[in-house]
Amino acid sequence: MTTIRPASVDDAAEVTAVHEEAWDAALGELTGERLDRLAPRADRVERMRQGLENLPPDAAVLVAERDGAIVGMGVVRHPAGEPGEVRDLYVSPAAWGSGVASALLSSTLDWLWDRGASSAGLWVVADNVRARRFYEREGWAPDGQERATELGPPEVHYRRKGGRPT
């Protein structure tokens, strides 16, 4: 069973590890870079710890746990007066296809809808076919926006209308 909960500062190392595993598995080939070449791991863990410690009130980091281990992480924001945004959604490759990503995405959307968001957006690497298929199955659609990235491959923007049913 998957449990979704807010991340704590004590989760920084596990959350960083999930991010690394998922990035390297899904995006390492597309970008030509692995995270261990982009920044030292200790630096990434410390940045995650500081980010969790200083999380603004319009943001949340949620983690997915299975058997007591963190296997997924999602970052979500809803600045006042703006659409909601799923900033990150990473799941350990060992948990791909298990329903963890759907549960985590659903919880990030619940967080947004609970705060009054009527739509949400996210960016995905254009060549990440697996992620794009996942988001489309989950009710997201590209909205025509694209942007360049520092690592090379462009990203496309997806949008989902929604909110809590009334």
Short mmCIF file of C-alpha atoms in Angstrom, two decimals:
data_model
loop_
_atom_site.label_atom_id
_atom_site.label_comp_id
_atom_site.label_asym_id
_atom_site.label_seq_id
_atom_site.Cartn_x
_atom_site.Cartn_y
_atom_site.Cartn_z
CA MET A 1 0.00 0.00 0.00
CA THR A 2 1.17 3.51 -0.82
CA THR A 3 1.01 6.24 1.79
CA ILE A 4 1.26 9.90 0.76
CA ARG A 5 2.33 12.45 3.36
CA PRO A 6 4.07 15.82 3.61
CA ALA A 7 7.84 15.55 3.57
CA SER A 8 9.82 16.49 6.66
CA VAL A 9 13.35 17.85 6.96
CA ASP A 10 14.41 14.37 8.10
CA ASP A 11 13.39 13.02 4.67
CA ALA A 12 15.94 15.12 2.74
CA ALA A 13 18.39 12.30 1.96
CA GLU A 14 15.68 9.84 0.86
CA VAL A 15 13.87 12.45 -1.23
CA THR A 16 17.15 13.40 -2.89
CA ALA A 17 17.89 9.72 -3.61
CA VAL A 18 14.49 9.23 -5.28
CA HIS A 19 15.02 12.37 -7.35
CA GLU A 20 18.46 11.13 -8.44
CA GLU A 21 17.26 7.64 -9.36
CA ALA A 22 14.25 8.86 -11.32
CA TRP A 23 16.16 11.65 -13.07
CA ASP A 24 18.99 9.37 -14.14
CA ALA A 25 16.61 6.63 -15.33
CA ALA A 26 14.19 8.88 -17.21
CA LEU A 27 16.24 11.88 -18.27
CA GLY A 28 19.91 10.90 -18.16
CA GLU A 29 19.86 9.57 -21.71
CA LEU A 30 17.78 12.48 -23.02
CA THR A 31 20.00 15.17 -21.52
CA GLY A 32 23.33 13.40 -21.69
CA GLU A 33 23.85 14.28 -18.02
CA ARG A 34 23.53 12.34 -14.81
CA LEU A 35 22.85 14.23 -11.62
CA ASP A 36 26.08 13.12 -9.99
CA ARG A 37 27.96 15.08 -12.68
CA LEU A 38 25.83 18.20 -12.22
CA ALA A 39 26.41 18.78 -8.50
CA PRO A 40 27.94 16.86 -5.59
CA ARG A 41 25.37 14.70 -3.79
CA ALA A 42 26.03 16.24 -0.37
CA ASP A 43 25.21 19.63 -1.86
CA ARG A 44 21.90 18.34 -3.26
CA VAL A 45 20.91 16.77 0.07
CA GLU A 46 21.72 20.00 1.91
CA ARG A 47 19.74 22.08 -0.61
CA MET A 48 16.78 19.71 -0.19
CA ARG A 49 17.04 19.93 3.60
CA GLN A 50 17.10 23.72 3.46
CA GLY A 51 14.22 23.76 0.97
CA LEU A 52 12.10 21.57 3.24
CA GLU A 53 13.03 23.66 6.26
CA ASN A 54 12.11 26.94 4.53
CA LEU A 55 9.15 25.83 2.44
CA PRO A 56 6.88 28.80 1.65
CA PRO A 57 3.22 28.52 2.69
CA ASP A 58 2.11 28.38 -0.96
CA ALA A 59 4.11 25.18 -1.59
CA ALA A 60 4.29 21.58 -0.43
CA VAL A 61 6.58 18.62 -0.88
CA LEU A 62 4.73 15.33 -0.68
CA VAL A 63 6.33 11.90 -0.47
CA ALA A 64 5.02 8.48 -1.37
CA GLU A 65 6.01 5.64 0.97
CA ARG A 66 5.83 1.90 0.51
CA ASP A 67 6.93 -0.48 3.25
CA GLY A 68 8.43 2.43 5.20
CA ALA A 69 10.65 3.65 2.34
CA ILE A 70 10.16 6.81 0.30
CA VAL A 71 9.62 5.82 -3.34
CA GLY A 72 8.25 9.07 -4.77
CA MET A 73 8.25 12.82 -4.30
CA GLY A 74 6.14 15.65 -5.64
CA VAL A 75 6.54 19.40 -5.31
CA VAL A 76 3.48 21.59 -5.76
CA ARG A 77 2.83 25.36 -5.58
CA HIS A 78 -0.19 27.62 -5.64
CA PRO A 79 0.84 31.28 -5.49
CA ALA A 80 -2.10 33.58 -4.76
CA GLY A 81 -3.98 34.60 -7.89
CA GLU A 82 -2.14 32.11 -10.14
CA PRO A 83 -2.90 28.62 -11.43
CA GLY A 84 -1.51 25.73 -9.44
CA GLU A 85 1.72 24.13 -10.53
CA VAL A 86 3.16 20.65 -10.14
CA ARG A 87 6.85 21.57 -10.04
CA ASP A 88 8.30 18.06 -9.73
CA LEU A 89 7.01 14.51 -9.72
CA TYR A 90 9.64 11.79 -9.42
CA VAL A 91 9.14 8.10 -8.63
CA SER A 92 11.88 5.56 -8.06
CA PRO A 93 12.20 3.36 -11.17
CA ALA A 94 11.61 0.28 -8.98
CA ALA A 95 8.09 1.63 -8.36
CA TRP A 96 7.26 2.55 -11.96
CA GLY A 97 4.01 0.94 -13.09
CA SER A 98 2.90 0.26 -9.51
CA GLY A 99 0.37 3.08 -9.13
CA VAL A 100 2.66 5.21 -6.96
CA ALA A 101 2.91 8.00 -9.54
CA SER A 102 -0.88 8.17 -9.96
CA ALA A 103 -1.43 8.28 -6.21
CA LEU A 104 1.23 10.97 -5.77
CA LEU A 105 -0.10 13.08 -8.64
CA SER A 106 -3.63 12.76 -7.29
CA SER A 107 -2.47 13.97 -3.88
CA THR A 108 -0.64 16.94 -5.38
CA LEU A 109 -3.82 17.89 -7.23
CA ASP A 110 -5.90 17.47 -4.06
CA TRP A 111 -3.49 19.88 -2.34
CA LEU A 112 -4.07 22.42 -5.13
CA TRP A 113 -7.85 21.97 -5.27
CA ASP A 114 -8.05 22.30 -1.47
CA ARG A 115 -6.42 25.72 -1.85
CA GLY A 116 -8.86 26.91 -4.51
CA ALA A 117 -6.90 26.27 -7.69
CA SER A 118 -9.15 25.80 -10.72
CA SER A 119 -6.38 24.52 -12.99
CA ALA A 120 -2.85 23.25 -12.77
CA GLY A 121 0.18 23.22 -15.03
CA LEU A 122 3.46 21.36 -15.29
CA TRP A 123 6.49 21.21 -17.56
CA VAL A 124 7.81 17.95 -19.02
CA VAL A 125 10.81 17.25 -21.24
CA ALA A 126 9.40 17.04 -24.76
CA ASP A 127 11.25 13.80 -25.56
CA ASN A 128 10.20 12.07 -22.32
CA VAL A 129 7.56 9.94 -24.01
CA ARG A 130 6.89 7.81 -20.93
CA ALA A 131 6.10 10.84 -18.76
CA ARG A 132 3.99 12.47 -21.46
CA ARG A 133 1.89 9.31 -21.90
CA PHE A 134 1.44 9.13 -18.12
CA TYR A 135 0.23 12.74 -17.82
CA GLU A 136 -2.11 12.36 -20.78
CA ARG A 137 -3.64 9.22 -19.22
CA GLU A 138 -4.12 11.25 -16.04
CA GLY A 139 -6.16 13.93 -17.86
CA TRP A 140 -3.45 16.47 -18.73
CA ALA A 141 -3.04 18.01 -22.19
CA PRO A 142 -0.29 20.06 -23.83
CA ASP A 143 -1.29 23.73 -24.08
CA GLY A 144 1.16 24.79 -26.80
CA GLN A 145 3.79 26.44 -24.59
CA GLU A 146 7.42 25.34 -24.96
CA ARG A 147 10.66 26.46 -23.38
CA ALA A 148 14.36 25.76 -23.70
CA THR A 149 16.25 24.19 -20.81
CA GLU A 150 19.82 24.53 -19.60
CA LEU A 151 20.48 20.83 -20.21
CA GLY A 152 19.37 20.82 -23.82
CA PRO A 153 16.03 19.18 -24.55
CA PRO A 154 13.07 21.54 -24.69
CA GLU A 155 10.12 21.21 -22.35
CA VAL A 156 6.43 21.35 -23.18
CA HIS A 157 3.75 22.67 -20.85
CA TYR A 158 0.75 20.62 -19.85
CA ARG A 159 -2.43 21.95 -18.27
CA ARG A 160 -5.27 20.32 -16.45
CA LYS A 161 -8.53 21.97 -15.61
CA GLY A 162 -10.16 20.75 -12.51
CA GLY A 163 -10.89 21.48 -8.97
CA ARG A 164 -13.09 19.70 -6.54
CA PRO A 165 -16.47 18.60 -7.89
CA THR A 166 -19.29 20.68 -6.42
#
